[in-house]
Every structure is written in C-alpha cells, then in structure tokens.
Amino acid sequence: MIDYKDEVIQNDLKLITSQNYISWDKLKGKTVLVTGASGMLATYMIYTLAYLNDNFAYNIKIIGTVRNIEKASLKFSSLISNEYFDLIRHDVTKEFTYDGKIDYIVHAASNASPKFIINDPVGIINANTIGTLNLLNFAKDHPIENLLFLSTREVYGKAISDYIDENSYGGFDILESRACYPESKRMAETLLKSFNDQFGVPFTITRIAHSYGPGMQLKDDGRIMSDLLLNVVNSEDIILKSDGTAERAFCYIADAVSALFLVLLDGENANAYNVANEDEPIQIRELAKKLTEIFAERNISVVFDIPKQMGLGYSKMGRTRLNTEKIELLGWRKKVSLEQGLVNTIKAIEE
C-alpha cells in the first residue's frame, strides 16, 4: 500500500507541483471533490493537493469519495487526521449531496481492468453514465468552476489515421464484451456536453492512454503493465500470453497527473485533451526484456505461454497512437523516461 510520505511519492509530488505552466494559484482556498479516490490517478491527485497544502499553505479542502472506505483509509492514513481532508463513503451511482461549496470536481470513479470488464460490465456502465449524470445534476444546482472527466483513448475506436487527434473518431463493435467501457465513456462525454449546452455546466475531458506508476493495482488486474510488474515484484519469470509484438506507449503517473491538473485548471471549457507519452513506444516483448535487464539481480527470464484465444475483456482495437499537440500547446511536457518510471514504480511498491 503506497503512502503519501513515501520517498518516491514525495519526489513525484515535488516534480508535479514544480510545473509552472499549471495555474496552481487557482486552487488556493478552493474545495475539490475527487470521485473514485482510491484509484491510481485519483490518489495521486489527492496527494498533490495535500502537498500543496502542506508545503505552500494553499488551504485546499479535499473531499474524496470511495465505496470501500476501510481499504481507502489505509491508503490515505497519512492524511486522515488533517482537517483539510474528508474521505466519504459514497457510490457514484447514488445521488451526491454536500452542504458546503465545491469549486472543482474530478470524476475518476471507473474501472478499466479486464477482470471487472468480464465480471462487472454493468457496474462499469453505471459508474460512467449514472455516476456522471449524478455529478452533473449536482453541478447544475451548485455552480462549480470546472468538472474534469477522466476518459480513455478507447473512445476513438478503430484508428482512422496514424496519429489520433481529439476529433478522429472511428467505429467499434458495440456487441464486443469490452464495449461496456468505451461506449459508457462516450456516453459520459455526451452527457457532459449536453449539460454544458443546456445548463452551462463547465467541463473538460482527458483521454488517457496507458498510465502507470505507484498505486497501480497489480494483482488480478489483467492489464499488461500490471502483469509484468507483478512478476518483477515477486521475482518470478515474466509470463507473456502473446508473441509480444504488440506495441504500447506508457505514460508515468507524475506526467499524467501534471496533465490532469493542467486540463482541470487551464483547459478550454467543453474540450477534450489526449494524455499519452508517445516518446518511447515499445513492443511488449521488449518491455519484458527491459524489465529483466533493469532488475537483473532478480535472475528472471521472459517465458511465452500463448493461449489459443484472447480473453473477452481485452481490447482488440490494436495500437492507437495519440496526438498530444493540443495539450502541449497548453504547456504540458513529459519529464519521466520509461526506465525511470519503471524503477520508481517497483521501488514505491516494495517500500
């Protein structure tokens, strides 16, 4: 269980808050609601807000909502005693109420794990659609400065060009098992736009691709980076369930969270922004090899164990390269290399 005071976490938070292209001062004295607070990116956003309070006296009121408050209390044990932090048990599919003023909403309550896509597709749809609708109804009646929605690269469907910008939409099979995730994300984005058109509720969207870092779920997650890192943590041979030629580009959490705050505070209203690190694309087999080299002292190898059929919960869309020029025009820059990100992640997990 990662902790706010861990060395790796503190170094990441220092890096995030040092990005002077972000209008951090907009957060001074504000109240920020983060749904799905125990998720990897949401947790880091809360840690960042706490870091601004503890080191720069920003006086931000932080509200995190979770379904499993016992588990979340362990993750936020270093913050629970602070007056500026409230952890609330709440399911986003239920109506949200709060007596005080809320200035910013970050809607991060969702799940992209193949495990949940197979076992709880309806829950994923509910969080993205009903959950978004509940927050928008709250924002309609309680004016806010912005609502940031954490979406996914998968809303683009099948790639229609080499690099996908924010207007490059392709189709996908709506009867595929994984469709519950991108289809409900698409519907959530449409809800945001509709509430903006009809009621003036402000919003911005980040479409995120392959983020990783401290706090990611390793066991029973099913995504490739989680599986590989779990093998490394356990000093086990890395088991690949394919030939490993598929290519991915991974974005370290500190860079991703910097992008999220930039879009929350400085993004143009009613706009979506791609968040990805295309600087170091890598085949999965090469990523596995890199991990065995970085952690050579563990004497682990790459082993291929290829099943006859891909699991139902996995995307069959293939590689989608995201164009990030739009967010880079706001000032966003990636700072953490793939190798450094992998080292940071393993170190934080093992601490």
GROMACS .gro file of C-alpha atoms in nm:
model
  351
    1MET     CA    1   0.000   0.000   0.000
    2ILE     CA    2   0.165   0.324  -0.112
    3ASP     CA    3   0.175   0.614   0.132
    4TYR     CA    4   0.175   0.991   0.092
    5LYS     CA    5   0.505   1.018   0.279
    6ASP     CA    6   0.697   0.756   0.079
    7GLU     CA    7   1.018   0.888  -0.077
    8VAL     CA    8   0.919   0.808  -0.435
    9ILE     CA    9   0.577   0.967  -0.386
   10GLN     CA   10   0.722   1.283  -0.237
   11ASN     CA   11   0.969   1.316  -0.525
   12ASP     CA   12   0.686   1.274  -0.775
   13LEU     CA   13   0.473   1.534  -0.597
   14LYS     CA   14   0.763   1.777  -0.595
   15LEU     CA   15   0.802   1.725  -0.970
   16ILE     CA   16   0.429   1.768  -1.037
   17THR     CA   17   0.391   2.087  -0.834
   18SER     CA   18   0.706   2.238  -0.987
   19GLN     CA   19   0.541   2.255  -1.330
   20ASN     CA   20   0.498   2.630  -1.362
   21TYR     CA   21   0.284   2.606  -1.677
   22ILE     CA   22  -0.005   2.500  -1.449
   23SER     CA   23  -0.211   2.776  -1.282
   24TRP     CA   24  -0.180   2.628  -0.934
   25ASP     CA   25  -0.292   2.952  -0.767
   26LYS     CA   26  -0.647   2.887  -0.891
   27LEU     CA   27  -0.668   2.618  -0.624
   28LYS     CA   28  -0.592   2.843  -0.327
   29GLY     CA   29  -0.874   2.832  -0.074
   30LYS     CA   30  -1.087   2.611  -0.301
   31THR     CA   31  -1.274   2.286  -0.240
   32VAL     CA   32  -1.200   1.992  -0.470
   33LEU     CA   33  -1.412   1.677  -0.494
   34VAL     CA   34  -1.243   1.364  -0.632
   35THR     CA   35  -1.461   1.059  -0.700
   36GLY     CA   36  -1.310   0.713  -0.705
   37ALA     CA   37  -1.041   0.849  -0.474
   38SER     CA   38  -0.863   0.518  -0.423
   39GLY     CA   39  -0.782   0.475  -0.793
   40MET     CA   40  -0.422   0.527  -0.901
   41LEU     CA   41  -0.458   0.865  -1.074
   42ALA     CA   42  -0.720   0.994  -0.830
   43THR     CA   43  -0.499   0.907  -0.533
   44TYR     CA   44  -0.207   1.098  -0.682
   45MET     CA   45  -0.430   1.397  -0.748
   46ILE     CA   46  -0.535   1.398  -0.382
   47TYR     CA   47  -0.173   1.358  -0.273
   48THR     CA   48  -0.081   1.655  -0.494
   49LEU     CA   49  -0.350   1.873  -0.335
   50ALA     CA   50  -0.229   1.770   0.010
   51TYR     CA   51   0.130   1.850  -0.092
   52LEU     CA   52   0.023   2.200  -0.197
   53ASN     CA   53  -0.140   2.245   0.143
   54ASP     CA   54   0.150   2.108   0.344
   55ASN     CA   55   0.429   2.285   0.158
   56PHE     CA   56   0.272   2.602   0.016
   57ALA     CA   57  -0.023   2.674   0.252
   58TYR     CA   58  -0.284   2.654  -0.026
   59ASN     CA   59  -0.568   2.585   0.217
   60ILE     CA   60  -0.746   2.348  -0.021
   61LYS     CA   61  -1.040   2.149   0.111
   62ILE     CA   62  -1.012   1.796  -0.031
   63ILE     CA   63  -1.309   1.559  -0.049
   64GLY     CA   64  -1.254   1.204  -0.168
   65THR     CA   65  -1.538   0.960  -0.230
   66VAL     CA   66  -1.494   0.582  -0.227
   67ARG     CA   67  -1.711   0.274  -0.197
   68ASN     CA   68  -1.467   0.079   0.023
   69ILE     CA   69  -1.377   0.325   0.296
   70GLU     CA   70  -1.183   0.070   0.503
   71LYS     CA   71  -0.941  -0.001   0.218
   72ALA     CA   72  -0.916   0.367   0.126
   73SER     CA   73  -0.845   0.465   0.486
   74LEU     CA   74  -0.525   0.261   0.471
   75LYS     CA   75  -0.416   0.434   0.151
   76PHE     CA   76  -0.486   0.778   0.299
   77SER     CA   77  -0.371   0.703   0.654
   78SER     CA   78  -0.120   0.990   0.644
   79LEU     CA   79  -0.396   1.238   0.554
   80ILE     CA   80  -0.695   1.121   0.757
   81SER     CA   81  -0.604   1.333   1.060
   82ASN     CA   82  -0.578   1.654   0.857
   83GLU     CA   83  -0.873   1.891   0.883
   84TYR     CA   84  -0.845   1.972   0.514
   85PHE     CA   85  -0.922   1.613   0.404
   86ASP     CA   86  -1.257   1.435   0.413
   87LEU     CA   87  -1.293   1.075   0.299
   88ILE     CA   88  -1.657   0.991   0.234
   89ARG     CA   89  -1.821   0.656   0.168
   90HIS     CA   90  -2.026   0.710  -0.148
   91ASP     CA   91  -2.123   0.516  -0.457
   92VAL     CA   92  -2.133   0.749  -0.759
   93THR     CA   93  -2.437   0.568  -0.891
   94LYS     CA   94  -2.629   0.723  -0.599
   95GLU     CA   95  -2.729   1.087  -0.574
   96PHE     CA   96  -2.445   1.305  -0.441
   97THR     CA   97  -2.521   1.566  -0.176
   98TYR     CA   98  -2.290   1.804   0.008
   99ASP     CA   99  -2.374   2.101   0.229
  100GLY     CA  100  -2.070   2.318   0.154
  101LYS     CA  101  -1.948   2.477  -0.169
  102ILE     CA  102  -1.748   2.268  -0.416
  103ASP     CA  103  -1.533   2.452  -0.670
  104TYR     CA  104  -1.381   2.169  -0.872
  105ILE     CA  105  -1.496   1.814  -0.942
  106VAL     CA  106  -1.267   1.537  -1.069
  107HIS     CA  107  -1.471   1.236  -1.181
  108ALA     CA  108  -1.234   0.940  -1.169
  109ALA     CA  109  -1.471   0.668  -1.045
  110SER     CA  110  -1.448   0.399  -1.310
  111ASN     CA  111  -1.262   0.076  -1.379
  112ALA     CA  112  -1.077  -0.035  -1.692
  113SER     CA  113  -0.945  -0.367  -1.562
  114PRO     CA  114  -1.023  -0.666  -1.787
  115LYS     CA  115  -1.122  -0.851  -1.468
  116PHE     CA  116  -1.403  -0.605  -1.398
  117ILE     CA  117  -1.499  -0.581  -1.765
  118ILE     CA  118  -1.561  -0.956  -1.762
  119ASN     CA  119  -1.722  -0.980  -1.418
  120ASP     CA  120  -1.900  -0.646  -1.372
  121PRO     CA  121  -1.967  -0.475  -1.706
  122VAL     CA  122  -2.293  -0.328  -1.578
  123GLY     CA  123  -2.109  -0.172  -1.284
  124ILE     CA  124  -1.865  -0.008  -1.526
  125ILE     CA  125  -2.150   0.130  -1.733
  126ASN     CA  126  -2.329   0.260  -1.423
  127ALA     CA  127  -2.022   0.443  -1.291
  128ASN     CA  128  -1.957   0.614  -1.623
  129THR     CA  129  -2.316   0.703  -1.710
  130ILE     CA  130  -2.532   0.723  -1.397
  131GLY     CA  131  -2.231   0.840  -1.194
  132THR     CA  132  -2.159   1.121  -1.440
  133LEU     CA  133  -2.527   1.214  -1.454
  134ASN     CA  134  -2.545   1.240  -1.073
  135LEU     CA  135  -2.241   1.469  -1.058
  136LEU     CA  136  -2.376   1.686  -1.340
  137ASN     CA  137  -2.709   1.723  -1.162
  138PHE     CA  138  -2.521   1.834  -0.853
  139ALA     CA  139  -2.310   2.078  -1.054
  140LYS     CA  140  -2.621   2.216  -1.225
  141ASP     CA  141  -2.767   2.315  -0.888
  142HIS     CA  142  -2.436   2.406  -0.720
  143PRO     CA  143  -2.223   2.622  -0.954
  144ILE     CA  144  -1.866   2.498  -0.997
  145GLU     CA  145  -1.557   2.629  -1.174
  146ASN     CA  146  -1.489   2.305  -1.364
  147LEU     CA  147  -1.560   1.933  -1.381
  148LEU     CA  148  -1.274   1.720  -1.510
  149PHE     CA  149  -1.374   1.381  -1.652
  150LEU     CA  150  -1.113   1.106  -1.682
  151SER     CA  151  -1.191   0.934  -2.011
  152THR     CA  152  -0.994   0.695  -2.229
  153ARG     CA  153  -0.818   0.667  -2.564
  154GLU     CA  154  -1.063   0.384  -2.639
  155VAL     CA  155  -1.342   0.631  -2.723
  156TYR     CA  156  -1.175   0.672  -3.064
  157GLY     CA  157  -1.248   0.313  -3.167
  158LYS     CA  158  -1.063   0.174  -3.467
  159ALA     CA  159  -0.781   0.403  -3.575
  160ILE     CA  160  -0.865   0.605  -3.886
  161SER     CA  161  -0.521   0.769  -3.914
  162ASP     CA  162  -0.166   0.711  -3.794
  163TYR     CA  163  -0.197   0.964  -3.514
  164ILE     CA  164  -0.532   1.024  -3.348
  165ASP     CA  165  -0.621   1.380  -3.254
  166GLU     CA  166  -0.924   1.481  -3.049
  167ASN     CA  167  -1.158   1.471  -3.349
  168SER     CA  168  -1.057   1.138  -3.507
  169TYR     CA  169  -1.341   0.901  -3.423
  170GLY     CA  170  -1.365   0.550  -3.564
  171GLY     CA  171  -1.619   0.277  -3.504
  172PHE     CA  172  -1.609  -0.037  -3.292
  173ASP     CA  173  -1.817  -0.346  -3.228
  174ILE     CA  174  -2.082  -0.246  -2.974
  175LEU     CA  175  -2.154  -0.615  -2.905
  176GLU     CA  176  -1.796  -0.692  -2.806
  177SER     CA  177  -1.762  -0.770  -2.436
  178ARG     CA  178  -1.519  -0.483  -2.378
  179ALA     CA  179  -1.757  -0.231  -2.538
  180CYS     CA  180  -1.910  -0.162  -2.194
  181TYR     CA  181  -1.606   0.052  -2.113
  182PRO     CA  182  -1.552   0.278  -2.420
  183GLU     CA  183  -1.924   0.302  -2.500
  184SER     CA  184  -2.009   0.422  -2.149
  185LYS     CA  185  -1.717   0.666  -2.158
  186ARG     CA  186  -1.852   0.803  -2.486
  187MET     CA  187  -2.197   0.842  -2.331
  188ALA     CA  188  -2.047   1.021  -2.031
  189GLU     CA  189  -1.872   1.268  -2.261
  190THR     CA  190  -2.201   1.331  -2.442
  191LEU     CA  191  -2.374   1.391  -2.108
  192LEU     CA  192  -2.108   1.648  -2.019
  193LYS     CA  193  -2.157   1.832  -2.347
  194SER     CA  194  -2.536   1.820  -2.313
  195PHE     CA  195  -2.533   1.967  -1.962
  196ASN     CA  196  -2.292   2.233  -2.083
  197ASP     CA  197  -2.521   2.324  -2.372
  198GLN     CA  198  -2.843   2.321  -2.171
  199PHE     CA  199  -2.737   2.433  -1.824
  200GLY     CA  200  -2.394   2.590  -1.870
  201VAL     CA  201  -2.210   2.333  -1.654
  202PRO     CA  202  -1.836   2.370  -1.732
  203PHE     CA  203  -1.626   2.064  -1.808
  204THR     CA  204  -1.302   1.939  -1.957
  205ILE     CA  205  -1.201   1.586  -2.054
  206THR     CA  206  -0.873   1.395  -2.054
  207ARG     CA  207  -0.849   1.090  -2.280
  208ILE     CA  208  -0.577   0.887  -2.117
  209ALA     CA  209  -0.360   0.611  -2.265
  210HIS     CA  210  -0.165   0.353  -2.067
  211SER     CA  211  -0.071   0.535  -1.748
  212TYR     CA  212   0.125   0.351  -1.480
  213GLY     CA  213   0.311   0.416  -1.157
  214PRO     CA  214   0.294   0.381  -0.779
  215GLY     CA  215  -0.053   0.286  -0.662
  216MET     CA  216  -0.145   0.079  -0.965
  217GLN     CA  217  -0.328  -0.244  -0.898
  218LEU     CA  218  -0.100  -0.538  -0.974
  219LYS     CA  219  -0.282  -0.849  -0.857
  220ASP     CA  220  -0.590  -0.963  -1.051
  221ASP     CA  221  -0.588  -0.653  -1.274
  222GLY     CA  222  -0.515  -0.811  -1.608
  223ARG     CA  223  -0.354  -0.518  -1.788
  224ILE     CA  224  -0.014  -0.587  -1.936
  225MET     CA  225   0.194  -0.344  -1.728
  226SER     CA  226   0.036  -0.472  -1.406
  227ASP     CA  227   0.106  -0.832  -1.500
  228LEU     CA  228   0.470  -0.765  -1.587
  229LEU     CA  229   0.540  -0.562  -1.275
  230LEU     CA  230   0.375  -0.825  -1.055
  231ASN     CA  231   0.620  -1.081  -1.191
  232VAL     CA  232   0.910  -0.848  -1.113
  233VAL     CA  233   0.789  -0.774  -0.760
  234ASN     CA  234   0.756  -1.148  -0.694
  235SER     CA  235   1.095  -1.219  -0.861
  236GLU     CA  236   0.916  -1.457  -1.099
  237ASP     CA  237   0.978  -1.520  -1.466
  238ILE     CA  238   0.773  -1.283  -1.682
  239ILE     CA  239   0.495  -1.479  -1.850
  240LEU     CA  240   0.377  -1.341  -2.185
  241LYS     CA  241   0.039  -1.460  -2.312
  242SER     CA  242   0.111  -1.344  -2.669
  243ASP     CA  243   0.406  -1.319  -2.905
  244GLY     CA  244   0.475  -0.978  -2.751
  245THR     CA  245   0.494  -0.790  -3.081
  246ALA     CA  246   0.208  -0.557  -2.989
  247GLU     CA  247   0.335  -0.204  -2.932
  248ARG     CA  248   0.237   0.027  -2.647
  249ALA     CA  249   0.348   0.367  -2.518
  250PHE     CA  250   0.328   0.418  -2.143
  251CYS     CA  251   0.288   0.744  -1.951
  252TYR     CA  252   0.430   0.766  -1.599
  253ILE     CA  253   0.190   0.883  -1.331
  254ALA     CA  254   0.371   1.208  -1.247
  255ASP     CA  255   0.346   1.321  -1.610
  256ALA     CA  256  -0.015   1.205  -1.637
  257VAL     CA  257  -0.123   1.385  -1.319
  258SER     CA  258   0.051   1.704  -1.432
  259ALA     CA  259  -0.161   1.681  -1.747
  260LEU     CA  260  -0.480   1.626  -1.546
  261PHE     CA  261  -0.425   1.936  -1.333
  262LEU     CA  262  -0.334   2.139  -1.640
  263VAL     CA  263  -0.661   2.045  -1.811
  264LEU     CA  264  -0.859   2.094  -1.488
  265LEU     CA  265  -0.724   2.445  -1.432
  266ASP     CA  266  -0.627   2.572  -1.777
  267GLY     CA  267  -0.809   2.359  -2.032
  268GLU     CA  268  -1.062   2.527  -2.258
  269ASN     CA  269  -1.420   2.475  -2.147
  270ALA     CA  270  -1.607   2.190  -2.320
  271ASN     CA  271  -1.289   2.049  -2.473
  272ALA     CA  272  -1.113   1.712  -2.462
  273TYR     CA  273  -0.736   1.658  -2.448
  274ASN     CA  274  -0.530   1.348  -2.523
  275VAL     CA  275  -0.288   1.242  -2.248
  276ALA     CA  276  -0.021   0.999  -2.363
  277ASN     CA  277   0.355   0.961  -2.386
  278GLU     CA  278   0.442   0.861  -2.740
  279ASP     CA  279   0.812   0.937  -2.694
  280GLU     CA  280   0.913   0.577  -2.617
  281PRO     CA  281   0.683   0.329  -2.791
  282ILE     CA  282   0.788  -0.025  -2.715
  283GLN     CA  283   0.685  -0.379  -2.804
  284ILE     CA  284   0.561  -0.579  -2.509
  285ARG     CA  285   0.836  -0.839  -2.553
  286GLU     CA  286   1.096  -0.559  -2.546
  287LEU     CA  287   0.935  -0.411  -2.235
  288ALA     CA  288   0.958  -0.751  -2.067
  289LYS     CA  289   1.323  -0.780  -2.171
  290LYS     CA  290   1.393  -0.428  -2.040
  291LEU     CA  291   1.248  -0.524  -1.701
  292THR     CA  292   1.472  -0.832  -1.680
  293GLU     CA  293   1.772  -0.609  -1.756
  294ILE     CA  294   1.682  -0.330  -1.512
  295PHE     CA  295   1.625  -0.582  -1.236
  296ALA     CA  296   1.896  -0.828  -1.345
  297GLU     CA  297   1.983  -0.917  -0.987
  298ARG     CA  298   1.648  -1.098  -0.958
  299ASN     CA  299   1.750  -1.352  -1.225
  300ILE     CA  300   1.414  -1.353  -1.402
  301SER     CA  301   1.352  -1.454  -1.762
  302VAL     CA  302   1.084  -1.397  -2.026
  303VAL     CA  303   0.862  -1.701  -2.089
  304PHE     CA  304   0.596  -1.729  -2.361
  305ASP     CA  305   0.273  -1.909  -2.274
  306ILE     CA  306   0.030  -1.820  -2.553
  307PRO     CA  307  -0.335  -1.930  -2.518
  308LYS     CA  308  -0.534  -2.017  -2.829
  309GLN     CA  309  -0.783  -1.733  -2.781
  310MET     CA  310  -0.755  -1.379  -2.639
  311GLY     CA  311  -0.965  -1.317  -2.328
  312LEU     CA  312  -1.301  -1.146  -2.363
  313GLY     CA  313  -1.208  -0.843  -2.155
  314TYR     CA  314  -0.920  -0.727  -2.371
  315SER     CA  315  -0.926  -0.463  -2.642
  316LYS     CA  316  -0.894  -0.588  -2.999
  317MET     CA  317  -0.858  -0.239  -3.148
  318GLY     CA  318  -0.483  -0.261  -3.189
  319ARG     CA  319  -0.233   0.018  -3.142
  320THR     CA  320  -0.371   0.372  -3.126
  321ARG     CA  321  -0.111   0.650  -3.135
  322LEU     CA  322  -0.245   0.963  -2.972
  323ASN     CA  323  -0.158   1.310  -3.096
  324THR     CA  324  -0.087   1.526  -2.791
  325GLU     CA  325  -0.022   1.857  -2.968
  326LYS     CA  326  -0.338   2.011  -2.822
  327ILE     CA  327  -0.234   1.966  -2.458
  328GLU     CA  328   0.127   2.053  -2.542
  329LEU     CA  329   0.005   2.391  -2.666
  330LEU     CA  330  -0.111   2.448  -2.307
  331GLY     CA  331   0.247   2.384  -2.196
  332TRP     CA  332   0.247   2.015  -2.098
  333ARG     CA  333   0.582   1.837  -2.120
  334LYS     CA  334   0.676   1.480  -2.026
  335LYS     CA  335   0.956   1.459  -1.772
  336VAL     CA  336   0.996   1.093  -1.675
  337SER     CA  337   1.157   0.831  -1.901
  338LEU     CA  338   1.015   0.479  -1.924
  339GLU     CA  339   1.312   0.326  -1.742
  340GLN     CA  340   1.296   0.578  -1.457
  341GLY     CA  341   0.922   0.529  -1.428
  342LEU     CA  342   0.962   0.153  -1.402
  343VAL     CA  343   1.229   0.189  -1.132
  344ASN     CA  344   1.014   0.436  -0.939
  345THR     CA  345   0.710   0.211  -0.955
  346ILE     CA  346   0.884  -0.101  -0.830
  347LYS     CA  347   1.063   0.095  -0.556
  348ALA     CA  348   0.739   0.252  -0.433
  349ILE     CA  349   0.554  -0.080  -0.434
  350GLU     CA  350   0.828  -0.256  -0.241
  351GLU     CA  351   0.868   0.023   0.013
   0.00000   0.00000   0.00000
